[in-house]
Amino acid sequence: MPDFYRNLNLTILVSAYFSDPRQRLNLPRGEVLIREGERNERLYLLIRGKLGASSLSGDGEQTALVHFDPGMFLGVFSFFSKTFRSSMTITAEEDCELAFMEKDQPVITNEAGETLAEQFMPVIMADLSHRHTRMVEVARDKERAYKELIQSQKLSALGQLAAGIAHELNNALSVLGGGAVWLGEVIPERLGEIAPEILEPLETGLTQGRALSSREARQRRKAIEAKFSLPRPLLEQLAGSGLDPAHLPKDPEEIRRVMAFWEIGATLFGMSVAARQAAHVVKSVKGLGAPHAADRVSLDLNGTVQDAMILLKSLLRQVNVESDLGDLPHIPGNRGELIQVWVNLIKNAGDSLLHDRTPDPQIRISSTLEGEWAVVRIRDNGPGIPAGIQGEIFQPNITTKVSGLSFGLGLGLPIVQRLVDGYGGKINFVSRPGETVFTVSLPVNGIPAGEKTA
C-alpha cells in the first residue's frame, strides 16, 4: 500500500470488495481507463502497473495532475459523489492490472453497520490529502520554473510571462478546491444521518477553521481545565477549537471523538483557504508589472493574519508561533492582497529561524490600533538581516542571505512593499542578531482606489 494509506487498515475493504477474480481488468500501456467528463460507475484498485491523471486546460491541452501506483484507489470522487462523472482522464503509463467494484455491488455490512461511503471515508480523506500534497509539489515545481524566469526578465514583463504558468496552476487548484468543497458538503450530509451529535463540531471546523489566537486559546484552556480532566494534548486541541464546552460530553473518549470530527472540518477549511489564496496569487502575479486597483471591501484585518497563519501551519511546525491580535476596526482592503503580505513576512521569518537552527525558535505576531493606523508587527528571534544589505532588501532581485539562506524568491519583499504602498501604508523593520521586527501600518480609513500608488 502507498505511504499515505499506511495508517489505514484496508485489508477488510480489499477482501470484501476487490477479491473477486471475475472483477479484474488488464489495461495495456497507453490505453485510457477513464476520460474526463465521461461516466464512471466503478471504483478501481490498482494491482500492478502505473497510471497518470490529466485534465483538459482552457486551450485544449492536457495538464498532468497526479500519478497512481499499485495499492491506490481510482475513481474515488466520481464514484462516491454519485455524479459518476470523472474530473480527469486516467491513462496507463505501463501495462496495468486493476480490480474493481460496481456502483450497484451489494454492501457488506460491518459490525458498526456503516454504509459503503462511511466504510470508505478514511480512503476518501487519505486520497484527498495525497492529491493536496501532489498539487503543492506541482505548485513548487512551477515556482522554481518561475524563479528562473524572473531572473532573466524585467519586472514589467511578469504579467505576460506568467500567463502560461497561471493556467496550469489553475487546473491543479480547481481539482483541490473542488474536492474540498465536495467533501465539505457530503461529509456532514452522510455522517449527520447516523450521528447527528457530531454535526456541531464538524460544522464549526468547516466554517471557522483554526481561527483562535494563542491568547484566546490560553484563556479558554484555563476555563476548560476547571471543568474537565483531560490529557494535555487533547486539552490544548479543545481550547483552540472554539467549541462550546457546555455542549461537550463528560467522557474523555467521547470528547476525543468530537474533536476528531472537528479536525476533519478544520482541515477542509484550511484546504479551501489555501486553494482560494493560491488562485489569488496566480491572478495577482499577472498584474505585478502594471498597477491596478483591486476590488476592496470592508474586512477584518486580523482575519487575514489568521488566514496567513493557517496557510503556513505545516511549514512552521518546528517554530513556536504566537499571536496577540488586538481589537481593530474593519478596514477597506482586498483579502488576497493582505494575506499575500503576511505570508511573505511570516514565511521569511520562519525560513530564517529554521535555517539558522535557532534554539527555541519563536515568531510573535501582534496587531494594535495606533491612532488612525492599524499596525501589525511580526517579530522573530532569528539571526537578523546582515547590516550590509538592510538598505536594499526592498529592491527587486535582491536576496537577503544569512549563511546561504535566501528570503523568499528575491521578489517577496518588493511585492510586499508594492502592496503596502498601494494602501497608502508604511512598512519598516529593525534587525539585529537575535531579533528582527517588521512593522506594517495601514490607514484605518484607507485611500480611494483611484489614488493607489501601486
Short mmCIF file of C-alpha atoms in Angstrom, two decimals:
data_model
loop_
_atom_site.label_atom_id
_atom_site.label_comp_id
_atom_site.label_asym_id
_atom_site.label_seq_id
_atom_site.Cartn_x
_atom_site.Cartn_y
_atom_site.Cartn_z
CA MET A 1 0.00 0.00 0.00
CA PRO A 2 1.20 3.59 -0.62
CA ASP A 3 2.66 5.56 2.29
CA PHE A 4 -0.36 7.84 2.65
CA TYR A 5 -2.50 4.75 3.38
CA ARG A 6 -0.03 3.42 5.95
CA ASN A 7 -2.20 4.29 8.96
CA LEU A 8 -5.33 2.73 7.45
CA ASN A 9 -6.40 -0.88 7.84
CA LEU A 10 -7.61 -1.62 4.32
CA THR A 11 -7.34 -5.41 4.42
CA ILE A 12 -11.04 -5.87 5.20
CA LEU A 13 -12.16 -3.46 2.46
CA VAL A 14 -9.91 -5.03 -0.16
CA SER A 15 -11.01 -8.53 0.82
CA ALA A 16 -14.69 -7.59 0.86
CA TYR A 17 -14.92 -5.66 -2.40
CA PHE A 18 -11.87 -6.36 -4.58
CA SER A 19 -11.13 -10.08 -4.21
CA ASP A 20 -13.46 -11.43 -6.93
CA PRO A 21 -11.21 -12.69 -9.78
CA ARG A 22 -14.05 -12.00 -12.24
CA GLN A 23 -13.76 -8.31 -11.46
CA ARG A 24 -10.31 -7.82 -12.91
CA LEU A 25 -9.19 -5.63 -15.79
CA ASN A 26 -5.96 -5.63 -17.79
CA LEU A 27 -5.13 -2.25 -19.33
CA PRO A 28 -2.29 -2.04 -21.88
CA ARG A 29 0.13 0.86 -21.81
CA GLY A 30 -1.30 3.95 -23.49
CA GLU A 31 -4.94 2.90 -23.07
CA VAL A 32 -7.39 5.24 -21.33
CA LEU A 33 -9.20 3.91 -18.27
CA ILE A 34 -11.47 6.90 -17.59
CA ARG A 35 -11.99 10.04 -19.67
CA GLU A 36 -12.64 13.47 -18.18
CA GLY A 37 -16.34 14.30 -18.17
CA GLU A 38 -17.43 10.78 -19.05
CA ARG A 39 -19.48 8.49 -16.84
CA ASN A 40 -17.67 6.22 -14.39
CA GLU A 41 -19.64 3.73 -12.31
CA ARG A 42 -16.70 1.78 -10.91
CA LEU A 43 -14.24 2.15 -8.06
CA TYR A 44 -10.84 0.75 -9.07
CA LEU A 45 -7.89 -0.62 -7.11
CA LEU A 46 -4.56 -0.69 -8.97
CA ILE A 47 -2.92 -4.10 -8.54
CA ARG A 48 0.02 -3.74 -10.91
CA GLY A 49 1.46 -1.04 -13.15
CA LYS A 50 1.25 2.74 -13.15
CA LEU A 51 -1.33 5.26 -14.36
CA GLY A 52 -1.30 9.02 -14.85
CA ALA A 53 -4.13 11.53 -14.47
CA SER A 54 -4.50 14.71 -16.51
CA SER A 55 -7.06 17.46 -17.02
CA LEU A 56 -8.01 19.45 -20.11
CA SER A 57 -6.98 23.10 -19.87
CA GLY A 58 -8.77 26.03 -21.45
CA ASP A 59 -6.52 25.95 -24.53
CA GLY A 60 -7.26 22.28 -25.18
CA GLU A 61 -4.01 20.87 -23.78
CA GLN A 62 -3.77 18.05 -21.23
CA THR A 63 -2.13 19.10 -17.95
CA ALA A 64 -0.59 16.33 -15.82
CA LEU A 65 -2.02 16.20 -12.29
CA VAL A 66 -1.22 13.04 -10.31
CA HIS A 67 0.16 9.51 -10.74
CA PHE A 68 -1.28 6.26 -9.40
CA ASP A 69 0.90 3.42 -8.10
CA PRO A 70 -0.08 -0.12 -7.01
CA GLY A 71 -2.36 -0.13 -3.98
CA MET A 72 -4.05 3.16 -4.83
CA PHE A 73 -7.77 3.62 -5.47
CA LEU A 74 -9.03 5.32 -8.64
CA GLY A 75 -12.35 6.99 -9.41
CA VAL A 76 -12.96 7.79 -5.73
CA PHE A 77 -14.68 11.14 -6.20
CA SER A 78 -16.78 10.29 -9.25
CA PHE A 79 -17.90 7.06 -7.55
CA PHE A 80 -18.83 8.44 -4.13
CA SER A 81 -20.15 11.83 -5.25
CA LYS A 82 -22.92 9.93 -7.07
CA THR A 83 -22.46 12.17 -10.12
CA PHE A 84 -20.45 9.35 -11.69
CA ARG A 85 -18.62 11.92 -13.84
CA SER A 86 -14.84 11.85 -13.88
CA SER A 87 -12.97 15.12 -13.27
CA MET A 88 -9.85 13.90 -15.07
CA THR A 89 -8.55 11.48 -17.69
CA ILE A 90 -6.63 8.46 -16.39
CA THR A 91 -4.22 6.70 -18.77
CA ALA A 92 -1.99 3.65 -18.35
CA GLU A 93 1.70 4.60 -18.30
CA GLU A 94 2.60 0.90 -18.06
CA ASP A 95 0.71 -2.34 -18.61
CA CYS A 96 -1.71 -2.43 -15.69
CA GLU A 97 -3.93 -4.84 -13.80
CA LEU A 98 -6.84 -3.45 -11.81
CA ALA A 99 -9.57 -4.79 -9.55
CA PHE A 100 -12.90 -3.01 -9.49
CA MET A 101 -16.30 -2.87 -7.83
CA GLU A 102 -19.57 -1.75 -9.44
CA LYS A 103 -21.86 1.01 -8.17
CA ASP A 104 -24.69 -1.46 -7.55
CA GLN A 105 -22.48 -4.04 -5.83
CA PRO A 106 -24.06 -5.20 -2.54
CA VAL A 107 -22.72 -3.53 0.59
CA ILE A 108 -21.07 -5.90 3.03
CA THR A 109 -22.28 -4.80 6.46
CA ASN A 110 -19.62 -4.43 9.13
CA GLU A 111 -20.03 -4.53 12.91
CA ALA A 112 -20.76 -0.80 13.06
CA GLY A 113 -23.48 -1.04 10.41
CA GLU A 114 -21.74 1.57 8.24
CA THR A 115 -22.80 2.48 4.72
CA LEU A 116 -20.39 1.99 1.83
CA ALA A 117 -19.40 5.68 1.89
CA GLU A 118 -18.75 5.50 5.63
CA GLN A 119 -16.59 2.40 5.24
CA PHE A 120 -14.50 4.18 2.61
CA MET A 121 -14.37 7.57 4.38
CA PRO A 122 -10.73 7.05 5.54
CA VAL A 123 -9.80 6.23 1.93
CA ILE A 124 -11.56 9.37 0.67
CA MET A 125 -9.76 11.56 3.21
CA ALA A 126 -6.36 9.96 2.55
CA ASP A 127 -6.87 10.28 -1.20
CA LEU A 128 -7.74 13.98 -0.93
CA SER A 129 -4.74 14.58 1.34
CA HIS A 130 -2.47 12.85 -1.18
CA ARG A 131 -3.87 14.92 -4.03
CA HIS A 132 -3.34 18.08 -2.00
CA THR A 133 0.29 17.11 -1.38
CA ARG A 134 0.81 16.43 -5.08
CA MET A 135 -0.76 19.76 -6.05
CA VAL A 136 1.59 21.52 -3.65
CA GLU A 137 4.53 19.72 -5.28
CA VAL A 138 3.27 20.77 -8.72
CA ALA A 139 2.97 24.35 -7.48
CA ARG A 140 6.52 24.23 -6.11
CA ASP A 141 7.83 22.93 -9.43
CA LYS A 142 6.11 25.81 -11.19
CA GLU A 143 7.50 28.19 -8.60
CA ARG A 144 11.04 27.00 -9.28
CA ALA A 145 10.50 27.46 -13.01
CA TYR A 146 9.01 30.87 -12.32
CA LYS A 147 12.05 31.86 -10.26
CA GLU A 148 14.35 31.05 -13.17
CA LEU A 149 12.06 33.04 -15.43
CA ILE A 150 12.00 36.23 -13.37
CA GLN A 151 15.79 36.24 -13.02
CA SER A 152 16.09 36.80 -16.77
CA GLN A 153 13.22 39.25 -17.28
CA LYS A 154 12.32 42.71 -16.07
CA LEU A 155 9.51 43.16 -13.57
CA SER A 156 7.35 44.95 -16.15
CA ALA A 157 7.19 41.77 -18.28
CA LEU A 158 5.96 39.50 -15.49
CA GLY A 159 2.28 39.82 -16.38
CA GLN A 160 2.73 38.42 -19.89
CA LEU A 161 5.26 35.76 -18.96
CA ALA A 162 3.20 34.39 -16.05
CA ALA A 163 0.11 33.66 -18.14
CA GLY A 164 1.31 30.23 -19.26
CA ILE A 165 2.10 29.19 -15.70
CA ALA A 166 -1.17 30.57 -14.36
CA HIS A 167 -3.49 28.39 -16.43
CA GLU A 168 -1.58 25.21 -15.48
CA LEU A 169 -1.73 26.07 -11.79
CA ASN A 170 -5.42 26.88 -12.06
CA ASN A 171 -6.14 23.35 -13.33
CA ALA A 172 -4.46 21.84 -10.29
CA LEU A 173 -6.13 24.30 -7.93
CA SER A 174 -9.58 23.60 -9.35
CA VAL A 175 -9.20 19.90 -8.51
CA LEU A 176 -8.04 20.68 -4.96
CA GLY A 177 -10.67 23.34 -4.34
CA GLY A 178 -13.46 21.28 -5.86
CA GLY A 179 -12.55 18.24 -3.79
CA ALA A 180 -12.50 20.25 -0.56
CA VAL A 181 -15.88 21.83 -1.34
CA TRP A 182 -17.43 18.46 -2.22
CA LEU A 183 -16.17 16.84 0.97
CA GLY A 184 -17.40 19.82 2.98
CA GLU A 185 -20.89 19.16 1.62
CA VAL A 186 -21.06 15.37 1.57
CA ILE A 187 -19.42 14.56 4.92
CA PRO A 188 -21.96 16.45 7.09
CA GLU A 189 -24.80 15.05 4.98
CA ARG A 190 -23.69 11.42 5.23
CA LEU A 191 -22.46 11.42 8.81
CA GLY A 192 -25.33 13.56 10.06
CA GLU A 193 -27.74 10.78 9.15
CA ILE A 194 -26.15 8.34 11.58
CA ALA A 195 -24.51 10.59 14.17
CA PRO A 196 -26.24 13.99 14.36
CA GLU A 197 -24.39 14.82 17.57
CA ILE A 198 -21.15 15.36 15.62
CA LEU A 199 -22.64 17.93 13.25
CA GLU A 200 -21.91 20.90 15.53
CA PRO A 201 -18.14 20.26 15.89
CA LEU A 202 -17.87 19.30 12.23
CA GLU A 203 -19.68 22.45 11.08
CA THR A 204 -17.64 24.60 13.48
CA GLY A 205 -14.44 23.30 11.93
CA LEU A 206 -15.81 23.72 8.39
CA THR A 207 -16.92 27.32 8.91
CA GLN A 208 -14.30 28.69 11.33
CA GLY A 209 -11.20 26.54 10.98
CA ARG A 210 -8.38 27.13 13.46
CA ALA A 211 -9.32 30.76 13.98
CA LEU A 212 -8.49 31.37 17.66
CA SER A 213 -5.37 33.32 18.57
CA SER A 214 -2.82 31.95 21.04
CA ARG A 215 -4.10 34.34 23.70
CA GLU A 216 -7.71 33.27 23.22
CA ALA A 217 -6.73 29.59 23.32
CA ARG A 218 -4.83 30.08 26.60
CA GLN A 219 -7.82 31.80 28.17
CA ARG A 220 -10.15 29.02 27.08
CA ARG A 221 -7.77 26.35 28.33
CA LYS A 222 -7.98 27.68 31.88
CA ALA A 223 -11.78 27.56 31.80
CA ILE A 224 -11.83 24.06 30.31
CA GLU A 225 -9.29 22.73 32.85
CA ALA A 226 -11.70 23.70 35.61
CA LYS A 227 -14.44 21.56 34.07
CA PHE A 228 -12.62 18.59 32.53
CA SER A 229 -9.72 16.36 33.50
CA LEU A 230 -8.10 15.72 30.13
CA PRO A 231 -4.67 14.80 28.76
CA ARG A 232 -2.74 17.96 27.86
CA PRO A 233 -2.68 17.39 24.05
CA LEU A 234 -6.46 16.90 23.99
CA LEU A 235 -6.94 19.89 26.31
CA GLU A 236 -4.91 22.18 24.03
CA GLN A 237 -6.71 20.91 20.96
CA LEU A 238 -10.08 21.55 22.57
CA ALA A 239 -9.03 25.01 23.76
CA GLY A 240 -8.02 26.03 20.24
CA SER A 241 -11.13 24.67 18.57
CA GLY A 242 -13.67 27.29 19.56
CA LEU A 243 -16.19 24.61 20.57
CA ASP A 244 -18.53 25.46 23.46
CA PRO A 245 -17.52 23.32 26.50
CA ALA A 246 -21.11 23.45 27.74
CA HIS A 247 -22.19 21.32 24.78
CA LEU A 248 -19.48 18.68 25.19
CA PRO A 249 -19.88 15.21 26.69
CA LYS A 250 -18.20 14.40 30.01
CA ASP A 251 -16.39 11.26 28.89
CA PRO A 252 -12.83 11.98 27.58
CA GLU A 253 -13.20 9.32 24.89
CA GLU A 254 -16.38 10.98 23.64
CA ILE A 255 -14.59 14.35 23.66
CA ARG A 256 -11.77 12.77 21.64
CA ARG A 257 -14.36 11.55 19.13
CA VAL A 258 -15.92 15.01 18.90
CA MET A 259 -12.50 16.58 18.33
CA ALA A 260 -11.72 14.11 15.55
CA PHE A 261 -14.70 15.40 13.58
CA TRP A 262 -13.79 19.00 14.35
CA GLU A 263 -10.30 18.28 12.96
CA ILE A 264 -11.84 16.96 9.73
CA GLY A 265 -13.83 20.17 9.33
CA ALA A 266 -10.92 22.45 10.26
CA THR A 267 -8.61 20.64 7.83
CA LEU A 268 -11.07 21.05 4.97
CA PHE A 269 -11.48 24.72 5.92
CA GLY A 270 -7.71 25.19 5.73
CA MET A 271 -7.55 23.47 2.35
CA SER A 272 -10.29 25.72 0.99
CA VAL A 273 -8.45 28.80 2.25
CA ALA A 274 -5.24 27.54 0.64
CA ALA A 275 -6.95 26.93 -2.71
CA ARG A 276 -8.58 30.37 -2.72
CA GLN A 277 -5.38 32.14 -1.76
CA ALA A 278 -3.30 30.25 -4.32
CA ALA A 279 -5.80 31.23 -7.00
CA HIS A 280 -5.49 34.86 -5.90
CA VAL A 281 -1.69 34.71 -6.03
CA VAL A 282 -1.78 33.26 -9.54
CA LYS A 283 -4.11 36.06 -10.61
CA SER A 284 -2.11 38.77 -8.88
CA VAL A 285 1.20 37.62 -10.38
CA LYS A 286 -0.11 38.51 -13.82
CA GLY A 287 -0.70 42.06 -12.65
CA LEU A 288 2.62 42.67 -10.91
CA GLY A 289 4.05 44.70 -13.75
CA ALA A 290 1.09 47.06 -14.08
CA PRO A 291 -0.61 48.92 -11.22
CA HIS A 292 -4.36 48.49 -10.96
CA ALA A 293 -6.99 48.86 -8.29
CA ALA A 294 -8.04 45.54 -6.80
CA ASP A 295 -11.58 45.17 -5.55
CA ARG A 296 -11.76 46.33 -1.96
CA VAL A 297 -14.37 45.66 0.67
CA SER A 298 -14.61 46.26 4.40
CA LEU A 299 -12.77 43.37 6.04
CA ASP A 300 -11.32 42.08 9.29
CA LEU A 301 -7.56 42.69 9.16
CA ASN A 302 -6.94 40.19 11.96
CA GLY A 303 -8.80 37.60 9.89
CA THR A 304 -6.30 37.99 7.05
CA VAL A 305 -3.44 37.44 9.52
CA GLN A 306 -5.14 34.28 10.81
CA ASP A 307 -5.65 33.03 7.24
CA ALA A 308 -1.93 33.50 6.57
CA MET A 309 -1.09 31.52 9.72
CA ILE A 310 -3.38 28.72 8.53
CA LEU A 311 -1.61 28.59 5.16
CA LEU A 312 1.81 28.37 6.82
CA LYS A 313 0.87 26.00 9.65
CA SER A 314 2.54 22.92 8.15
CA LEU A 315 5.70 24.88 7.23
CA LEU A 316 6.13 26.23 10.76
CA ARG A 317 5.54 23.11 12.84
CA GLN A 318 9.01 23.44 14.40
CA VAL A 319 8.50 27.10 15.31
CA ASN A 320 6.59 28.46 18.30
CA VAL A 321 4.19 30.90 16.63
CA GLU A 322 2.19 33.12 18.97
CA SER A 323 -0.35 35.77 18.10
CA ASP A 324 -1.68 38.66 20.15
CA LEU A 325 -4.26 40.33 17.93
CA GLY A 326 -5.91 43.38 19.41
CA ASP A 327 -9.30 44.86 18.63
CA LEU A 328 -9.21 46.57 15.24
CA PRO A 329 -11.93 48.24 13.20
CA HIS A 330 -12.65 46.82 9.77
CA ILE A 331 -10.60 48.46 7.03
CA PRO A 332 -11.16 48.67 3.26
CA GLY A 333 -8.96 46.12 1.54
CA ASN A 334 -8.54 43.09 -0.67
CA ARG A 335 -8.27 39.89 1.39
CA GLY A 336 -5.95 38.11 -1.03
CA GLU A 337 -3.51 41.03 -1.22
CA LEU A 338 -3.26 41.35 2.55
CA ILE A 339 -2.82 37.61 3.07
CA GLN A 340 -0.02 37.79 0.49
CA VAL A 341 1.72 40.45 2.61
CA TRP A 342 1.55 38.41 5.84
CA VAL A 343 2.51 35.10 4.17
CA ASN A 344 5.68 36.65 2.74
CA LEU A 345 6.75 38.23 6.03
CA ILE A 346 5.90 35.27 8.27
CA LYS A 347 7.49 32.74 5.91
CA ASN A 348 10.68 34.82 5.70
CA ALA A 349 10.89 34.79 9.50
CA GLY A 350 10.29 31.04 9.66
CA ASP A 351 12.86 30.29 6.95
CA SER A 352 15.45 32.34 8.82
CA LEU A 353 14.80 30.58 12.12
CA LEU A 354 14.85 27.06 10.70
CA HIS A 355 17.90 27.57 8.50
CA ASP A 356 19.84 29.13 11.37
CA ARG A 357 18.67 26.34 13.71
CA THR A 358 17.81 28.99 16.25
CA PRO A 359 17.31 27.46 19.73
CA ASP A 360 13.68 27.81 20.82
CA PRO A 361 12.64 29.49 17.53
CA GLN A 362 9.80 31.95 18.05
CA ILE A 363 7.59 34.17 15.91
CA ARG A 364 5.27 36.62 17.61
CA ILE A 365 2.56 38.35 15.59
CA SER A 366 0.68 41.27 17.12
CA SER A 367 -1.81 43.86 15.97
CA THR A 368 -2.78 47.16 17.58
CA LEU A 369 -4.70 50.31 16.77
CA GLU A 370 -2.39 53.34 16.93
CA GLY A 371 -4.33 56.49 16.17
CA GLU A 372 -5.61 56.25 12.60
CA TRP A 373 -3.36 53.31 11.79
CA ALA A 374 -3.85 49.57 12.08
CA VAL A 375 -0.40 48.22 12.91
CA VAL A 376 0.77 44.62 12.50
CA ARG A 377 4.18 43.55 13.82
CA ILE A 378 5.95 40.29 13.00
CA ARG A 379 8.84 39.60 15.36
CA ASP A 380 11.30 36.69 15.34
CA ASN A 381 14.35 35.75 17.40
CA GLY A 382 16.46 34.64 14.44
CA PRO A 383 19.93 35.64 13.22
CA GLY A 384 18.86 39.00 11.79
CA ILE A 385 19.39 40.53 8.35
CA PRO A 386 23.04 41.39 7.55
CA ALA A 387 23.67 45.11 8.10
CA GLY A 388 25.33 45.47 4.70
CA ILE A 389 22.14 44.74 2.74
CA GLN A 390 19.46 46.13 5.04
CA GLY A 391 19.11 49.21 2.84
CA GLU A 392 18.50 47.10 -0.29
CA ILE A 393 16.08 44.34 0.72
CA PHE A 394 13.06 46.02 -0.90
CA GLN A 395 14.76 46.18 -4.30
CA PRO A 396 13.78 43.58 -6.96
CA ASN A 397 16.12 40.60 -7.30
CA ILE A 398 17.98 41.41 -4.09
CA THR A 399 18.14 38.35 -1.84
CA THR A 400 19.00 38.61 1.83
CA LYS A 401 21.20 35.66 2.63
CA VAL A 402 22.42 34.52 6.00
CA SER A 403 24.81 31.58 5.69
CA GLY A 404 23.24 30.64 2.38
CA LEU A 405 19.66 31.45 3.40
CA SER A 406 17.56 33.26 0.82
CA PHE A 407 14.46 35.09 1.97
CA GLY A 408 11.62 34.38 -0.46
CA LEU A 409 12.22 34.43 -4.21
CA GLY A 410 14.06 37.73 -4.37
CA LEU A 411 10.77 39.45 -5.21
CA GLY A 412 8.86 38.69 -2.00
CA LEU A 413 9.71 41.89 -0.13
CA PRO A 414 9.38 44.18 -3.19
CA ILE A 415 5.90 42.71 -3.72
CA VAL A 416 5.06 43.34 -0.06
CA GLN A 417 6.21 46.95 -0.31
CA ARG A 418 4.24 47.50 -3.53
CA LEU A 419 1.07 46.16 -1.92
CA VAL A 420 1.52 48.19 1.29
CA ASP A 421 2.25 51.35 -0.72
CA GLY A 422 -0.95 50.72 -2.66
CA TYR A 423 -2.90 51.12 0.59
CA GLY A 424 -1.16 54.36 1.49
CA GLY A 425 0.57 52.34 4.20
CA LYS A 426 4.09 52.05 5.56
CA ILE A 427 6.46 49.15 6.10
CA ASN A 428 9.69 49.30 8.06
CA PHE A 429 11.90 46.98 10.05
CA VAL A 430 14.62 46.82 12.65
CA SER A 431 17.02 43.90 12.69
CA ARG A 432 19.94 42.75 14.75
CA PRO A 433 21.24 39.32 15.77
CA GLY A 434 18.56 37.73 17.93
CA GLU A 435 15.65 39.92 16.83
CA THR A 436 14.01 41.15 13.64
CA VAL A 437 10.73 43.08 13.65
CA PHE A 438 8.77 44.01 10.53
CA THR A 439 6.06 46.62 11.12
CA VAL A 440 3.23 47.21 8.64
CA SER A 441 0.98 50.23 9.23
CA LEU A 442 -2.24 50.60 7.23
CA PRO A 443 -4.62 53.58 7.38
CA VAL A 444 -7.88 52.60 9.03
CA ASN A 445 -9.93 54.65 6.58
CA GLY A 446 -7.94 53.52 3.55
CA ILE A 447 -7.41 55.63 0.45
CA PRO A 448 -9.63 55.88 -2.63
CA ALA A 449 -8.85 53.19 -5.20
CA GLY A 450 -8.07 55.87 -7.78
CA GLU A 451 -5.25 57.19 -5.60
CA LYS A 452 -3.39 53.91 -5.38
CA THR A 453 0.32 54.31 -5.97
CA ALA A 454 0.97 50.72 -6.92
#
